[in-house]
Structures are given as C-alpha cells and as structure tokens.
Short mmCIF file of C-alpha atoms in Angstrom, two decimals:
data_model
loop_
_atom_site.label_atom_id
_atom_site.label_comp_id
_atom_site.label_asym_id
_atom_site.label_seq_id
_atom_site.Cartn_x
_atom_site.Cartn_y
_atom_site.Cartn_z
CA UNK A 1 -1.72 -1.27 26.96
CA UNK A 2 -2.80 1.08 24.22
CA UNK A 3 -5.76 0.68 21.87
CA UNK A 4 -7.00 2.71 18.88
CA UNK A 5 -10.63 3.16 17.84
CA UNK A 6 -11.76 4.37 14.42
CA UNK A 7 -15.02 4.51 12.53
CA UNK A 8 -16.44 5.46 9.17
CA UNK A 9 -13.47 5.31 6.78
CA UNK A 10 -16.01 5.03 3.93
CA UNK A 11 -13.45 3.99 1.32
CA UNK A 12 -11.24 7.08 1.59
CA UNK A 13 -7.69 6.10 0.62
CA UNK A 14 -6.47 9.51 1.78
CA UNK A 15 -7.88 9.17 5.30
CA UNK A 16 -7.04 5.48 5.57
CA UNK A 17 -3.39 6.44 4.89
CA UNK A 18 -3.72 9.04 7.67
CA UNK A 19 -5.10 6.32 9.95
CA UNK A 20 -2.21 3.98 9.08
CA UNK A 21 0.27 6.80 9.80
CA UNK A 22 -1.43 7.44 13.16
CA UNK A 23 -1.33 3.73 13.91
CA UNK A 24 2.40 3.65 13.17
CA UNK A 25 2.91 6.61 15.51
CA UNK A 26 0.58 5.36 18.29
CA UNK A 27 1.72 1.69 18.19
CA UNK A 28 -1.53 0.24 19.62
CA UNK A 29 -2.01 -3.36 20.66
CA UNK A 30 -5.28 -3.40 18.67
CA UNK A 31 -7.17 -1.24 16.18
CA UNK A 32 -10.89 -1.45 16.88
CA UNK A 33 -12.86 -0.55 13.74
CA UNK A 34 -16.50 0.41 14.30
CA UNK A 35 -17.77 -0.17 10.78
CA UNK A 36 -18.35 1.50 7.40
CA UNK A 37 -14.93 0.62 6.07
CA UNK A 38 -15.09 0.52 2.25
CA UNK A 39 -18.24 2.20 0.94
CA UNK A 40 -19.77 5.63 1.39
CA UNK A 41 -23.46 4.73 1.21
CA UNK A 42 -26.17 6.71 -0.59
CA UNK A 43 -26.59 9.31 2.17
CA UNK A 44 -22.95 10.44 2.20
CA UNK A 45 -20.94 12.50 -0.24
CA UNK A 46 -17.87 10.82 -1.67
CA UNK A 47 -14.99 11.20 0.77
CA UNK A 48 -11.60 12.58 -0.26
CA UNK A 49 -9.78 10.13 -2.56
CA UNK A 50 -12.63 7.62 -2.58
CA UNK A 51 -10.81 4.44 -3.60
CA UNK A 52 -11.98 1.33 -1.74
CA UNK A 53 -9.55 -0.86 -3.71
CA UNK A 54 -6.68 1.14 -2.19
CA UNK A 55 -8.13 0.88 1.33
CA UNK A 56 -8.31 -2.92 1.16
CA UNK A 57 -4.53 -3.62 1.15
CA UNK A 58 -3.90 -0.98 3.82
CA UNK A 59 -6.35 -2.64 6.22
CA UNK A 60 -5.30 -6.16 5.25
CA UNK A 61 -1.71 -5.13 5.99
CA UNK A 62 -2.58 -4.73 9.69
CA UNK A 63 -5.19 -7.50 9.86
CA UNK A 64 -3.60 -9.17 12.89
CA UNK A 65 -4.19 -6.04 14.96
CA UNK A 66 -7.82 -5.42 13.89
CA UNK A 67 -11.04 -6.17 15.71
CA UNK A 68 -13.87 -4.94 13.48
CA UNK A 69 -17.64 -4.87 13.51
CA UNK A 70 -20.13 -4.33 10.69
CA UNK A 71 -21.47 -0.91 9.84
CA UNK A 72 -24.62 -0.24 7.86
CA UNK A 73 -22.55 0.20 4.67
CA UNK A 74 -20.56 -3.04 5.11
CA UNK A 75 -21.69 -6.18 3.27
CA UNK A 76 -20.70 -9.76 2.54
CA UNK A 77 -18.93 -8.67 -0.63
CA UNK A 78 -16.62 -6.53 1.55
CA UNK A 79 -15.81 -9.60 3.64
CA UNK A 80 -14.72 -11.36 0.45
CA UNK A 81 -11.81 -8.91 0.02
CA UNK A 82 -10.91 -8.17 3.64
CA UNK A 83 -8.76 -10.73 5.46
CA UNK A 84 -10.22 -10.16 8.92
CA UNK A 85 -13.81 -10.61 10.17
CA UNK A 86 -16.09 -7.58 9.67
CA UNK A 87 -19.63 -8.96 9.76
CA UNK A 88 -20.25 -9.14 13.52
CA UNK A 89 -23.00 -6.74 14.60
CA UNK A 90 -21.31 -6.11 17.95
CA UNK A 91 -18.33 -7.14 20.04
CA UNK A 92 -17.14 -7.00 23.62
CA UNK A 93 -13.66 -5.84 24.38
CA UNK A 94 -11.72 -5.37 27.61
CA UNK A 95 -8.63 -3.36 28.43
CA UNK A 96 -8.16 -5.49 31.55
CA UNK A 97 -10.08 -3.04 33.74
CA UNK A 98 -13.12 -1.90 31.75
CA UNK A 99 -15.47 -3.83 29.49
CA UNK A 100 -16.59 -2.12 26.29
CA UNK A 101 -19.64 -2.96 24.19
CA UNK A 102 -18.80 -2.09 20.57
CA UNK A 103 -21.53 -1.33 18.03
CA UNK A 104 -21.64 0.63 14.81
CA UNK A 105 -24.57 2.64 16.10
CA UNK A 106 -27.19 2.22 13.38
CA UNK A 107 -29.19 -0.39 15.33
CA UNK A 108 -27.85 -0.09 18.88
CA UNK A 109 -27.32 3.51 19.99
CA UNK A 110 -27.93 5.75 22.97
CA UNK A 111 -31.66 5.84 22.28
CA UNK A 112 -31.79 2.05 21.84
CA UNK A 113 -29.11 0.54 24.07
CA UNK A 114 -28.12 -3.07 23.54
CA UNK A 115 -28.53 -5.65 26.29
CA UNK A 116 -25.40 -4.77 28.21
CA UNK A 117 -24.28 -4.73 31.83
CA UNK A 118 -24.57 -1.45 33.76
CA UNK A 119 -20.83 -1.13 34.16
CA UNK A 120 -20.04 -1.72 30.47
CA UNK A 121 -18.94 1.22 28.36
CA UNK A 122 -20.83 1.81 25.10
CA UNK A 123 -18.62 2.59 22.07
CA UNK A 124 -20.15 3.33 18.68
CA UNK A 125 -19.64 5.18 15.39
CA UNK A 126 -22.24 5.83 12.66
CA UNK A 127 -23.15 9.42 13.61
CA UNK A 128 -19.79 10.81 12.45
CA UNK A 129 -19.91 12.97 15.60
CA UNK A 130 -17.25 12.47 18.25
CA UNK A 131 -18.31 11.89 21.84
CA UNK A 132 -16.76 11.08 25.19
CA UNK A 133 -19.29 11.58 27.94
CA UNK A 134 -20.58 10.18 31.20
CA UNK A 135 -24.37 10.48 31.40
CA UNK A 136 -26.97 8.85 33.64
CA UNK A 137 -24.47 6.39 35.09
CA UNK A 138 -23.21 5.24 31.69
CA UNK A 139 -20.20 6.09 29.56
CA UNK A 140 -20.69 6.84 25.85
CA UNK A 141 -17.74 6.97 23.48
CA UNK A 142 -17.63 7.74 19.76
CA UNK A 143 -14.26 8.34 18.05
CA UNK A 144 -15.95 10.46 15.36
CA UNK A 145 -15.35 9.81 11.67
CA UNK A 146 -12.04 9.16 9.99
CA UNK A 147 -13.22 10.60 6.65
CA UNK A 148 -16.64 12.29 6.82
CA UNK A 149 -16.98 14.15 10.14
CA UNK A 150 -20.18 16.04 10.89
CA UNK A 151 -21.25 19.00 13.04
CA UNK A 152 -18.06 20.95 12.36
CA UNK A 153 -15.72 18.27 13.68
CA UNK A 154 -12.39 17.39 12.11
CA UNK A 155 -11.47 13.86 10.98
CA UNK A 156 -10.62 11.88 14.12
CA UNK A 157 -9.73 8.57 15.73
CA UNK A 158 -9.39 7.71 19.42
CA UNK A 159 -6.79 6.18 21.71
CA UNK A 160 -7.42 4.38 24.98
CA UNK A 161 -4.40 4.34 27.27
CA UNK A 162 -4.12 4.21 31.06
CA UNK A 163 -7.89 4.54 31.46
CA UNK A 164 -8.13 7.72 29.38
CA UNK A 165 -10.10 7.85 26.10
CA UNK A 166 -8.53 10.55 23.89
CA UNK A 167 -10.09 11.64 20.61
CA UNK A 168 -7.36 12.92 18.30
CA UNK A 169 -7.10 14.68 14.98
CA UNK A 170 -4.61 13.50 12.40
CA UNK A 171 -2.60 16.68 13.01
CA UNK A 172 -1.77 15.39 16.50
CA UNK A 173 -4.23 17.55 18.41
CA UNK A 174 -6.32 16.08 21.20
CA UNK A 175 -9.91 17.16 20.54
CA UNK A 176 -11.53 15.62 23.60
CA UNK A 177 -10.55 13.39 26.53
CA UNK A 178 -12.40 11.44 29.16
CA UNK A 179 -10.92 9.61 32.13
CA UNK A 180 -12.87 6.39 32.53
#
C-alpha cells in the first residue's frame, strides 16, 4: 500500500494543484494532511496564489482519500466548507506494520511528545522543515511544507511505500528517505 503525507498548504491554490498532480501520479490509498490547509496565519507571508476558495474544491474532490488533523491555522469555519473532518488534534494511522501518531506539531512536538507508545512513529508538520530521522529510539517524520518551506527547503510532500518514507519535491526529486 502507498500513502501520501502533506502539511501546511496555507491556502495556496498553486501548490494545492501541485499536490493534486502528485496525488494523481502517486495514486496513494490515503492522503494524510497534517494541518494548516486554508489560511496562512499572521506569522507567514502569503503563499503563491493565495486563494483558499480555490483550494476548497480541490481538497473536497478527493475527500474520500483524506485523513486530516487540525493545524494551528485551521478553525471551525474551515470545517464548514470542507467535506471531510479536519478538527481532530491528533490521529493514529497504521500501514499494517507500523503505527503512526499524527499531530500538526504546534502542541505536540519533539520537545513535548504526546502520550504515545514507544514503538509508534511520530509524524508532524508545523515547522515547515522536512525531517526523516531516527533519534533516541524514536522515529520522527515531517513531510515539510507544501507551500511555505523554511530553512532553504523546497516545497515537499512525502510518500510511504514498502516501509520507506520518501520526502519528494514536486519536480519528482527525492529530497530525503528513511527506511522504517
């Protein structure tokens, strides 16, 4: 099975189209969205082609494949226009072998881990910095940001397939990989 992870679209119609194109190419079973879907928040610059009203139908068009959690920029008013649940603060997900604890990363993060099992893999967004690392007996994964990457990174999403977490750019390059 193949799964996609993405975070921090922040209302960019341009990058949401790129994500939909990647989804069409990758053909995942599920798209796991780690929050901050429609709005940019006061700390971020406007992303390219900031148009939340254009992002809404793109995401609603694949609603049956989405598992989403709430980011710090997501609100109840966003839930009123999106046709899939977005207000959960966290979720568990399994690929049949591994269990993943999904969080946006603004409350639960590496410095403040949620109450999770030792063998669970922590997946988060929020920082806009991609990550795929094993550290101190834990695995930390962050697909980076779809629209507003930081620390010199390019816009990215991630794919989980055959136990390998691959962070990819929209140009098809693999930026980072980690065998789980």
